[in-house]
Coordinates of C-alpha atoms and ligand atoms in Angstrom, one line a residue:
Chain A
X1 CA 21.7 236.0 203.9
X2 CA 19.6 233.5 202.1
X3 CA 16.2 232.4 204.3
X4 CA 15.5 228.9 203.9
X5 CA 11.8 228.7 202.9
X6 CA 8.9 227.3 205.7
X7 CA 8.0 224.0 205.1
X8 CA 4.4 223.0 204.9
X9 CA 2.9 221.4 208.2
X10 CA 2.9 217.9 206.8
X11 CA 6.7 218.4 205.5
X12 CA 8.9 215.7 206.5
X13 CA 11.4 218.8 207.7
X14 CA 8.7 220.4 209.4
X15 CA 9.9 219.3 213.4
X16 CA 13.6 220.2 212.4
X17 CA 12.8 223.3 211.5
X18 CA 10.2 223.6 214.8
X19 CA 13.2 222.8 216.9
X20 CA 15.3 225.2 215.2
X21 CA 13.4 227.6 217.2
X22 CA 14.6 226.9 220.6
X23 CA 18.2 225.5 219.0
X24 CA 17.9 222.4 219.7
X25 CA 19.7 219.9 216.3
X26 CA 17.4 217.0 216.0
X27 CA 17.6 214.4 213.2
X28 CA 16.0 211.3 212.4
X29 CA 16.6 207.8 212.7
X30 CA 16.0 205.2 211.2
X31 CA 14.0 202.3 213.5
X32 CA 14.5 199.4 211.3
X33 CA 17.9 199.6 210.5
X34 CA 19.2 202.2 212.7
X35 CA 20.7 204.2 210.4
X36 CA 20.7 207.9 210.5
X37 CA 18.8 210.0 208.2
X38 CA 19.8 213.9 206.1
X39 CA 18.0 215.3 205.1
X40 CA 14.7 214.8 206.8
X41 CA 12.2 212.8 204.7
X42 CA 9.3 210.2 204.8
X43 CA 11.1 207.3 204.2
X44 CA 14.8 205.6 205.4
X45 CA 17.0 206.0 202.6
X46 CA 18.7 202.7 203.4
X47 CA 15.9 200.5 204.1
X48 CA 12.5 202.2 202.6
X49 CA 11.3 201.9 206.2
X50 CA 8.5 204.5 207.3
X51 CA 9.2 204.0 210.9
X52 CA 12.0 207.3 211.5
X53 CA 12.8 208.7 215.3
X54 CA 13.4 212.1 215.7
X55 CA 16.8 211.9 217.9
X56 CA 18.4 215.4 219.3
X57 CA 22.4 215.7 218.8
X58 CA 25.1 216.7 221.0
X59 CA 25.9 219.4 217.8
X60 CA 29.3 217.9 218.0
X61 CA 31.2 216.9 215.0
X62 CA 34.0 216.9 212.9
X63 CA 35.2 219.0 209.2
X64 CA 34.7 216.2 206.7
X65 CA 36.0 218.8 203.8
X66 CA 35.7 222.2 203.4
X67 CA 35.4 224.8 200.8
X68 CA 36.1 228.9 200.9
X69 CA 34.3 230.8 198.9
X70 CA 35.7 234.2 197.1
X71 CA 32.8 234.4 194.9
X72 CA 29.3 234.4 196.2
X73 CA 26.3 232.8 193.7
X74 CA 23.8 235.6 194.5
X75 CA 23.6 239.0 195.4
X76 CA 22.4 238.7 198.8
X77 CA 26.1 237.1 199.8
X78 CA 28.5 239.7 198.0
X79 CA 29.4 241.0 201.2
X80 CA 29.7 237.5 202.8
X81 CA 32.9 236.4 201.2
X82 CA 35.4 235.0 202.3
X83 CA 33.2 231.9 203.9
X84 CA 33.4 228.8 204.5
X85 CA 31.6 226.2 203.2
X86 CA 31.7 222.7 204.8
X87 CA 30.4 219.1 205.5
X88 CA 30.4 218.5 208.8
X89 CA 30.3 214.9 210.2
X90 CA 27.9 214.6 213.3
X91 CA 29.1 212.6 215.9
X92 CA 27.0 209.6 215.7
X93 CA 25.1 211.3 213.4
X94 CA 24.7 211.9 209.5
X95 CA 26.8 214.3 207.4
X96 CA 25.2 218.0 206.6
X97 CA 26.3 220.6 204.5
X98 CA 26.6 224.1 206.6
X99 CA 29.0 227.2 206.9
X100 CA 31.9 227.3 209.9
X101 CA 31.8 230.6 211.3
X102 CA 33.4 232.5 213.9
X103 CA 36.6 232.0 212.8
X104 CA 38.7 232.9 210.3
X105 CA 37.4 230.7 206.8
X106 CA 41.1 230.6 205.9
X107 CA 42.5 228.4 209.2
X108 CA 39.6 225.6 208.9
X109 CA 41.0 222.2 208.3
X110 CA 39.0 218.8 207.7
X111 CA 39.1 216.9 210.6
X112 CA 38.5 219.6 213.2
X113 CA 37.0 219.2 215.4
X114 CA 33.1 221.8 215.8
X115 CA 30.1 222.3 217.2
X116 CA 26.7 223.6 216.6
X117 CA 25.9 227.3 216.5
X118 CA 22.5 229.2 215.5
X119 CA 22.4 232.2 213.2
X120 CA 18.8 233.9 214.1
X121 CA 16.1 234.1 211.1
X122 CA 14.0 236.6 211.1
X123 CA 10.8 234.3 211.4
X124 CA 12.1 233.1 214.8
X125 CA 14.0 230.0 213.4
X126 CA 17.3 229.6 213.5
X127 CA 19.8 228.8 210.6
X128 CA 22.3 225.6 212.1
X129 CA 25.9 226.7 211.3
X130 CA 28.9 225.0 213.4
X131 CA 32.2 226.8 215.1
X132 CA 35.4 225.3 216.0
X133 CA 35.2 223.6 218.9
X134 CA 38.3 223.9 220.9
X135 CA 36.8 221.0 223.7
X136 CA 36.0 218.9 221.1
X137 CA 39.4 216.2 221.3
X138 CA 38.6 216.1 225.0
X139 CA 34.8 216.4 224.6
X140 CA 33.1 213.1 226.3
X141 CA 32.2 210.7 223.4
X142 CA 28.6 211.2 221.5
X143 CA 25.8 210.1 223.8
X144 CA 22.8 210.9 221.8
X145 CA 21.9 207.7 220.3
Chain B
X1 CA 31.5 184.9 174.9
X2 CA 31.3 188.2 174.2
X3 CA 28.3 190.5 175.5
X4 CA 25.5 191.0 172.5
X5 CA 25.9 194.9 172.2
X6 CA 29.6 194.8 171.6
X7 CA 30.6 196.0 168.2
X8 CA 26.2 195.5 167.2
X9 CA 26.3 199.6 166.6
X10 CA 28.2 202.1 165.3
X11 CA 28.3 206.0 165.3
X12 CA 28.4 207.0 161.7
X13 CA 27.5 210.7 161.8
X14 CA 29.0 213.5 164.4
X15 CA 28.5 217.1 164.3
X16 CA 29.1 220.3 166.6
X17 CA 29.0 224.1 166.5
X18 CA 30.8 226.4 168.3
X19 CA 32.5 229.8 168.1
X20 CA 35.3 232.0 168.8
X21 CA 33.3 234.1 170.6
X22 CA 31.8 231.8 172.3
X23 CA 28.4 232.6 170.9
X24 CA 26.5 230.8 168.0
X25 CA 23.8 232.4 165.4
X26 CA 20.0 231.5 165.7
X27 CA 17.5 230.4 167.6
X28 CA 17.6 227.3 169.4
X29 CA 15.9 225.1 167.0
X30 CA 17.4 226.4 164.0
X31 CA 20.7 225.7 165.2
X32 CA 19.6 221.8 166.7
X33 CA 18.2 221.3 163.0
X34 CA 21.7 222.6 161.4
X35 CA 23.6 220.1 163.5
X36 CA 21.3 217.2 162.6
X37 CA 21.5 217.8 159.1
X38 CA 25.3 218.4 159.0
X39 CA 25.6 214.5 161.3
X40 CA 23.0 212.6 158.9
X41 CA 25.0 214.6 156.0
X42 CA 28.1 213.0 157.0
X43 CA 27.0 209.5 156.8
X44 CA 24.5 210.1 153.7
X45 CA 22.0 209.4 155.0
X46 CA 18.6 211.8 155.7
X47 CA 15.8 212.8 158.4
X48 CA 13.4 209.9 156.9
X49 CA 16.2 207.6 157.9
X50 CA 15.8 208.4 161.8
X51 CA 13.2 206.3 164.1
X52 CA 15.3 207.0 167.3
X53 CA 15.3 210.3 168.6
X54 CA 17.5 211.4 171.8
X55 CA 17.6 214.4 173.8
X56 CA 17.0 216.0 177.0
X57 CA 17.3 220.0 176.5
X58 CA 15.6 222.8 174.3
X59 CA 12.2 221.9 175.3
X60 CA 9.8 222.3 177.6
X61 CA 8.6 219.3 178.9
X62 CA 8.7 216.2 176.9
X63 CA 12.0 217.9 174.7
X64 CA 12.3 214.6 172.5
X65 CA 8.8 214.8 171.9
X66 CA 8.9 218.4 170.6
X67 CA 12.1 218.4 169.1
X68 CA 10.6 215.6 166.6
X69 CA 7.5 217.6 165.5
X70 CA 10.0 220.3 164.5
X71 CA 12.8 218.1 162.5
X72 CA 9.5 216.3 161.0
X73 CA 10.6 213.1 162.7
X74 CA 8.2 210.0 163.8
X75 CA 10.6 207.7 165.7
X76 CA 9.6 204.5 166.8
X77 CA 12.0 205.1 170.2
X78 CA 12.0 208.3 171.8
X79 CA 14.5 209.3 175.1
X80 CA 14.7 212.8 176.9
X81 CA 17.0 211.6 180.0
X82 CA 18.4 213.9 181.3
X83 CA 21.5 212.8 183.5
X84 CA 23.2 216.2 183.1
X85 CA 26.6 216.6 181.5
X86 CA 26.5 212.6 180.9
X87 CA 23.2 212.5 179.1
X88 CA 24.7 212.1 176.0
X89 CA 27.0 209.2 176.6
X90 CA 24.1 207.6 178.3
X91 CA 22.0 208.5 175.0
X92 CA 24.6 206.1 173.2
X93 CA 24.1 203.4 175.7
X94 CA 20.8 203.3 175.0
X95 CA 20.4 203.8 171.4
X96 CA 22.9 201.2 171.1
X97 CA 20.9 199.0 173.2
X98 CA 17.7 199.7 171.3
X99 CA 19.0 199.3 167.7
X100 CA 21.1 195.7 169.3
X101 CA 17.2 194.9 170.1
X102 CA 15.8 196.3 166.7
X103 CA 13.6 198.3 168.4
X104 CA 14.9 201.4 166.0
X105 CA 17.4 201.2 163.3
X106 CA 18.9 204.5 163.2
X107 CA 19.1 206.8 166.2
X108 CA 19.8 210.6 166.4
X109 CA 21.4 212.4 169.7
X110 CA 20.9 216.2 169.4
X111 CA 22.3 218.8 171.8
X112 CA 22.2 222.7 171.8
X113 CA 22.5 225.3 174.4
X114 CA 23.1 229.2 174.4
X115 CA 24.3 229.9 178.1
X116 CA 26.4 232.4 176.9
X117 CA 24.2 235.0 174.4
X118 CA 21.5 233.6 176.9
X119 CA 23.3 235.8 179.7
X120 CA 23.6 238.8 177.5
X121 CA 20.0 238.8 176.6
X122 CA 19.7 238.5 180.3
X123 CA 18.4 235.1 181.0
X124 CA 18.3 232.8 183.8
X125 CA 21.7 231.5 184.4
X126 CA 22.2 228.5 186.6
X127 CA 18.5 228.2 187.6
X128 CA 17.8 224.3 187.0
X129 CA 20.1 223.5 189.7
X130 CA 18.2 225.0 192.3
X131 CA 15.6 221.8 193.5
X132 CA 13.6 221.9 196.6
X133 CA 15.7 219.8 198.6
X134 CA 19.0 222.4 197.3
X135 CA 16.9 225.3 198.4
X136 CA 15.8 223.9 202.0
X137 CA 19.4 222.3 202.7
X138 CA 22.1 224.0 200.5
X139 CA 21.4 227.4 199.3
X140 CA 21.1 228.7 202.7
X141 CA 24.7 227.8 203.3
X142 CA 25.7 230.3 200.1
X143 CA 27.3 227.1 198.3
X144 CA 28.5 228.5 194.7
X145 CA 27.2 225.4 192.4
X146 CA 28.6 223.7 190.9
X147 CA 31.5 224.9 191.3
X148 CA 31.5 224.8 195.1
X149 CA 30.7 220.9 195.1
X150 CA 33.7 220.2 193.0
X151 CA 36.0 221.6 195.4
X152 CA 35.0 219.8 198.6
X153 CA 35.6 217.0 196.5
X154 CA 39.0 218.1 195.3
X155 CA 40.0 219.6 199.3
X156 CA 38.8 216.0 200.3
X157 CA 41.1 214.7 197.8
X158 CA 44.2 216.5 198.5
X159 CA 43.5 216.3 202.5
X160 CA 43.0 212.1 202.3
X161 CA 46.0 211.5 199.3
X162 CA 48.3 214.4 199.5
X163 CA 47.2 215.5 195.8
X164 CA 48.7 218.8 195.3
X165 CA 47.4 222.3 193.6
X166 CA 50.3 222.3 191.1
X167 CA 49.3 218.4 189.9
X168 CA 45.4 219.8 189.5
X169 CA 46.7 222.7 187.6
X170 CA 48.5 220.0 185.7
X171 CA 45.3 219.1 184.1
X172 CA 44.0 222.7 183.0
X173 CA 47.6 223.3 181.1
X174 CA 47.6 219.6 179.0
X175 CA 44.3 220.5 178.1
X176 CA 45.0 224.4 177.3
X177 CA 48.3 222.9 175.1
X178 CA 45.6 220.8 172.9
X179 CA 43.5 223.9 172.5
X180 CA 46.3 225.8 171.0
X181 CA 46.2 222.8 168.1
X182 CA 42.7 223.4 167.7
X183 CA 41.6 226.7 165.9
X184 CA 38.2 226.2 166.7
X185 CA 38.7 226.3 170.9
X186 CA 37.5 229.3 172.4
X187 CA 40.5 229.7 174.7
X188 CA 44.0 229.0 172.9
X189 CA 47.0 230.9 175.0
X190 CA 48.9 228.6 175.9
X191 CA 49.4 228.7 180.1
X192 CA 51.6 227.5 182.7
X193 CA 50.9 225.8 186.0
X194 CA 52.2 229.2 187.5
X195 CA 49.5 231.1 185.5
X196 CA 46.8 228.8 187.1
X197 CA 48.1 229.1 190.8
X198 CA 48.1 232.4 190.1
X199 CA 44.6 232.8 188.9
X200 CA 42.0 233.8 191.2
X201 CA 40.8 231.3 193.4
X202 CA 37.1 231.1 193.3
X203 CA 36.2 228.6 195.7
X204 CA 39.3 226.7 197.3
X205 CA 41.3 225.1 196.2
X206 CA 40.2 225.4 193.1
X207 CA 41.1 228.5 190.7
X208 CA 39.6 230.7 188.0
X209 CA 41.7 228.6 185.4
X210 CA 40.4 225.2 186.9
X211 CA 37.2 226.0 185.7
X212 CA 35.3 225.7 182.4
X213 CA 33.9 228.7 180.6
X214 CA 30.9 229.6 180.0
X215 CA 29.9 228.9 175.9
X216 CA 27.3 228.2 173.3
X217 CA 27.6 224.8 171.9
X218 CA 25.9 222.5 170.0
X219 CA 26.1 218.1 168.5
X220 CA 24.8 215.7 167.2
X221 CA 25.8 212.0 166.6
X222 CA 24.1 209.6 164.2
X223 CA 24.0 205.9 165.2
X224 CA 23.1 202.6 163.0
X225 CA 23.2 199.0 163.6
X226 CA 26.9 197.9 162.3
X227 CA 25.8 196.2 159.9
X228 CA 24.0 198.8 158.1
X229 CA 27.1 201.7 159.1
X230 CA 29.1 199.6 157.3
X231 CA 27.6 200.9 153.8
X232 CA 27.7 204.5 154.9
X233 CA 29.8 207.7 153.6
X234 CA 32.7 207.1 156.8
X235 CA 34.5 204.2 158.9
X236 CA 31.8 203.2 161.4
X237 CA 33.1 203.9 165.1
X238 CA 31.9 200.9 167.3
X239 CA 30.3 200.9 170.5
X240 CA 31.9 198.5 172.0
X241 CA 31.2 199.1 175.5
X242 CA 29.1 201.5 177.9
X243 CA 27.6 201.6 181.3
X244 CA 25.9 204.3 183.2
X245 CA 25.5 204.7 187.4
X246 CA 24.6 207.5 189.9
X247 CA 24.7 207.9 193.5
X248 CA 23.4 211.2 194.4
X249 CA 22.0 214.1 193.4
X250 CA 23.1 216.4 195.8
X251 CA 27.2 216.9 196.9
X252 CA 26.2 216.8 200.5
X253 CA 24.5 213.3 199.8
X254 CA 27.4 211.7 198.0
X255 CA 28.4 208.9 199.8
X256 CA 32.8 209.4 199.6
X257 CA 33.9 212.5 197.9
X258 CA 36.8 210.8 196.8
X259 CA 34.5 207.7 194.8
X260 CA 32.6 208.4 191.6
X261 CA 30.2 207.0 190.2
X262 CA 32.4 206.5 187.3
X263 CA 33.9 203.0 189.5
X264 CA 30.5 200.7 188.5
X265 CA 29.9 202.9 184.7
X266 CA 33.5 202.1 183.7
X267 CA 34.1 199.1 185.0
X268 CA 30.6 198.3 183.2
X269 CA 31.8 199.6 180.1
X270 CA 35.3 197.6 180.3
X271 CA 33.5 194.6 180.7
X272 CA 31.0 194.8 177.8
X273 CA 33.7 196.2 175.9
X274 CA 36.2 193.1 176.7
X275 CA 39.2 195.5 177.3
X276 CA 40.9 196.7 180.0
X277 CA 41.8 200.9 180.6
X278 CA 45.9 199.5 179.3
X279 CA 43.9 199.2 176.0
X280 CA 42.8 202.7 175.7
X281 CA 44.9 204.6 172.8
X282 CA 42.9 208.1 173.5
X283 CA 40.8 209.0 176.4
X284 CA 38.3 211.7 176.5
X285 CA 37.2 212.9 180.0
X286 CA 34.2 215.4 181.2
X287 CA 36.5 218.2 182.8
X288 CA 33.8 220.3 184.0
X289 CA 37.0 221.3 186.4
X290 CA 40.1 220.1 186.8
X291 CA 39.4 217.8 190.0
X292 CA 36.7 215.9 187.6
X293 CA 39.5 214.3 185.5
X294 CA 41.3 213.7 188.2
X295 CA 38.7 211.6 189.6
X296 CA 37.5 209.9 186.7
X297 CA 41.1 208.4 186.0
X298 CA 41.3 206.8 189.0
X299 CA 37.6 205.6 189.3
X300 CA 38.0 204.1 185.4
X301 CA 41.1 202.2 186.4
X302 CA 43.7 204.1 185.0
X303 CA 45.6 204.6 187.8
X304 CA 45.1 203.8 191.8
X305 CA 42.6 205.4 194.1
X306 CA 44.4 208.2 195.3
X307 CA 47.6 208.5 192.9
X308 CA 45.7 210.4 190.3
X309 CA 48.2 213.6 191.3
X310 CA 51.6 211.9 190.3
X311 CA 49.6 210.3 187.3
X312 CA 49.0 213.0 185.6
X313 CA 51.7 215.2 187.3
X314 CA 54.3 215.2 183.6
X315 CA 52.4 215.9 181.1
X316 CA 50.7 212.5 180.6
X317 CA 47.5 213.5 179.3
X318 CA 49.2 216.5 176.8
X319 CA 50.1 216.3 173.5
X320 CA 52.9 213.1 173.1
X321 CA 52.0 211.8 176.5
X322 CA 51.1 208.2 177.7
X323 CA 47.4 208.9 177.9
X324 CA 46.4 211.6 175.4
X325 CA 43.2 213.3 177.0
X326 CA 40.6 215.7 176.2
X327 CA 42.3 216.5 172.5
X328 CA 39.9 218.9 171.6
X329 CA 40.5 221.2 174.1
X330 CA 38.0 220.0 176.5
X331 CA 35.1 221.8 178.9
X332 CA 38.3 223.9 180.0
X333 CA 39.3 224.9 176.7
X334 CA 37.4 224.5 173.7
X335 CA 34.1 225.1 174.3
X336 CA 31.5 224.5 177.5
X337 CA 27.7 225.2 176.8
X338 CA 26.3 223.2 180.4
X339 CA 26.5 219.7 178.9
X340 CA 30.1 218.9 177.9
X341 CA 29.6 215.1 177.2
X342 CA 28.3 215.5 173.2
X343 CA 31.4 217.2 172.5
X344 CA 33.3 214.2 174.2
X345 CA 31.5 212.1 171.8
X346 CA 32.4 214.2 168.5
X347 CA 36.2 214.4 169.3
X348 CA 36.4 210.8 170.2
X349 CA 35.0 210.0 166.6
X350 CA 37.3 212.3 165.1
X351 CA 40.0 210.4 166.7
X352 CA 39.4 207.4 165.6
X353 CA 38.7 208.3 162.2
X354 CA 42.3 210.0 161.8
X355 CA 40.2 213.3 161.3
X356 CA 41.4 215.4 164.1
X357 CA 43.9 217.5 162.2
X358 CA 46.9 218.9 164.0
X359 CA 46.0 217.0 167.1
X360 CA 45.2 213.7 165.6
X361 CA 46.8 210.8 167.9
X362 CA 49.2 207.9 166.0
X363 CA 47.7 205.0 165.6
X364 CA 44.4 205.2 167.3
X365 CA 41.8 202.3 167.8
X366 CA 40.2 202.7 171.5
X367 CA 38.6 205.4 172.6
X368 CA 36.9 205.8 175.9
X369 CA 34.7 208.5 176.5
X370 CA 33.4 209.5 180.1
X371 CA 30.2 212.0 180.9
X372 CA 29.8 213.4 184.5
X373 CA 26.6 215.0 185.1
X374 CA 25.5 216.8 188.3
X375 CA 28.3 217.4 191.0
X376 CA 29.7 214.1 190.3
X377 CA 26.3 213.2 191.2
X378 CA 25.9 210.9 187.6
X379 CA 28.7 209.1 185.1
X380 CA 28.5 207.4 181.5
X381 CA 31.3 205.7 180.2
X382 CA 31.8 204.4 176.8
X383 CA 34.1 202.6 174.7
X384 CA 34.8 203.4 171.1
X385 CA 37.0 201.2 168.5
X386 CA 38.0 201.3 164.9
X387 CA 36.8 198.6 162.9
X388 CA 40.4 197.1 163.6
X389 CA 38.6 195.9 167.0
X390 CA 35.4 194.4 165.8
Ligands
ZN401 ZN1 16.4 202.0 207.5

């Protein structure tokens, strides 16, 4: 696998990656404007405002496309493929490029439904990948505002 | 009233190298300097001519900067943008721009790139994609760029319009049959929508055969205020219209995978050009992959959002079809070295100036020519006319 480098204390990505650690999905949002921000930064990319909430997620969303791989761009992922790669629509939430796993890459389709999973790091974070979510039609709509 | 940099400036010089092996002789520099001399050749005119200098690779960091101390060049206007793939239509905008202003009189795009012999020398290969916020966010995730980008794009597509595999393939055989009239493309077997399906797929939906290769490459294109083209070696080739937009760096930031940027460039260029995309005799699209022409006819107006797929789905962009595209060969065919959009540039000139040998279009007096740099992340769109449209 490919280990996402630690961000610097003063990182704007620093508290996802903290909460990573006891998988938990937090993103921010935006104060002024209310809209949700990916990835983590220092500013809303809508309005320029500084003020940004850090908001925990349900980790419930939906395929917005999806991609599997055959080929793998480094080394480290030969023995990965196939894989799917995917954006994944957070309910309520901003869009995120990640893997669905646990299933076969093959049978996932955009607009199924998924929900967060956590692939351990070996520095004690945790990677955020999503599964199919087979509650997820009847899942309670998003309450994390 | 028409806008003031319609028709002011003309292309008047166009050069490129390539090879059938894909690889090209030299060193970087020597080969840039080769393709200058050969553009300003064509014209007649010569390096103490040019006070505009354009490009954006070759260097380290100020390229334009470094390229001119080699060529002995002292422009008054310098540019190293670098928009990817669409640098060099956005190079025309603004040399264009700057010789409408008189800020220089006679501007000089140069590309060169050795991917290819790079790689068997060992050297980096896809490297400059990999920015900080690609390593913390994307990398991880094992996405294969860019060619993974593309095909989210082109599975968004075909899950949101019902585009099919067999109308993308479409696009890789048009532009394969152009190839074969072009002795100079790297790849020239002719192929069949079968042979692509049946290719491997690399990262679904999109096949082997969807994809460009992997080349050396190199351009150049001269431009002069009309006025002054007008007393040079060739028929000046007008700019009569260009815009340039982008929306997002990275794929997972792009606001609707089915929307390019190439919706606000083209519709910029169309309007500075005073034409609409029924006007276009010739186009010449970046097809980086097969989903990127797809997209780019729809977001420049040539057909619907969404019914790209049956437009191009018999033969319309081939040889004697409605919309003859990519007549060199294209990114698929001809040749591919990273930054596609120079070589746009060339064939569109040769187009208009009846020059393109056994794949020379009837009757030609509009060309458009579209960049697309990134992962659809940046677009450049530019109309070209015969002195028939001044
Ligand atoms: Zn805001």
């Amino acid at each position: 696998m490919i280990v996402p480098p630690v961000p610097s204390e003063e990182a704007a990505s620093a508290p996802f990656w903290d909460a990573t650690r006891t998988q938990r999905l937090v993103f921010q949002r935006c104060d002024d404007c209310g809209a949700p921000v990916w990835y983590p930064r220092a500013v809303c990319p809508t309005c320029l405002s500084g003020n940004l909430t850090w908001t925990e997620s349900t980790g419930r969303g939906t395929v917005y496309s999806v991609s599997v791989h055959y080929r793998a761009p480094a080394p480290e992922l030969t023995d990965a493929v196939p894989y799917a790669v995917a954006l994944v629509d957070l309910d309520g939430g901003p869009r995120m490029l990640t893997n669905v796993v646990d299933c076969d890459p093959e049978a996932v389709r955009i607009g199924d439904p998924v929900r967060a999973t956590w692939r351990a790091l070996p520095d004690g974070r945790h990677l955020l990948q999503f599964a199919p979510d087979p509650a997820g039609s009847l899942a309670d709509p998003p309450t994390s505002q | 009233m028409s806008h003031p940099m319609r028709g002011s400036a003309a292309i008047v010089g166009v050069a490129d190298e390539v090879s059938p092996t894909g690889e090209l002789d030299g060193e970087l520099r020597a080969i840039e300097a080769r393709v200058v001399r050969a553009a300003l050749a064509e014209a007649g005119l010569t390096i103490a001519d040019v006070d505009g200098l354009f490009t954006c690779t070759g260097g380290t960091m100020m390229p334009s900067v470094e390229l001119a101390e080699y060529l002995g060049v002292e422009p008054t206007w310098t540019n190293s943008t670098q928009t990817g793939g669409s640098s060099y239509e956005l190079h025309v905008e603004q040399a264009a721009a700057a010789i409408t202003l008189g800020l220089c009189e006679t501007a000089v795009i140069v590309y060169a790139s050795t991917p290819r012999s790079n790689r068997r020398r060992g050297g980096a290969g896809m490297g400059v994609l990999a920015t900080p916020e690609r390593v913390e966010w994307e990398m991880p995730y094992g996405i294969f760029l860019p060619i993974g980008a593309y095909s989210l794009a082109a599975a968004r597509h075909m899950a949101q319009y019902g585009t099919t595999p067999e109308q993308l393939a479409r696009i890789a055989v048009d532009t394969r049959t152009w190839a074969t009239r072009n002795p100079r493309a790297f790849s020239r077997e002719p192929i069949t929508v079968d042979d692509v399906l049946s290719s491997p797929m690399v990262a679904s939906p999109l096949h082997r055969l969807e994809c460009c290769p992997v080349t050396d490459g190199a351009g150049a294109v001269v431009l002069t205020s009309t006025a002054r083209a007008r007393d040079l070696l060739r028929p000046p080739v007008l700019v009569l219209g260009a815009g340039s937009h982008h929306t997002h760096s990275m794929i997972s930031q792009m606001p609707d995978l089915t929307s390019t940027p190439g919706r606000v460039s083209g519709a910029r260029a169309f309007a500075m050009a005073g034409c609409s995309p029924a006007e276009v005799d010739v186009v010449q699209l970046y097809d980086s992959f097969t989903i990127t022409v797809l997209l780019a006819l729809e977001d420049l107006g040539f057909c619907a959002k969404g019914e790209g797929g049956p437009f191009v789905g018999d033969g319309t962009l081939g040889p004697g079809g409605a919309l003859p595209g990519q007549t060199s060969g294209g990114g698929l065919s001809y040749t591919h070295p990273g930054g596609f959009g120079m070589f746009l540039l060339v064939e569109a000139v040769r187009q208009l100036r009846g020059e393109a040998e056994a794949r020379q279009v009837d009757d030609v007096d509009v060309v458009l020519a579209h960049g697309c740099g990134g992962v659809l992340s940046a677009t450049s769109t530019i109309v070209l006319g015969s002195e028939a449209t001044a």
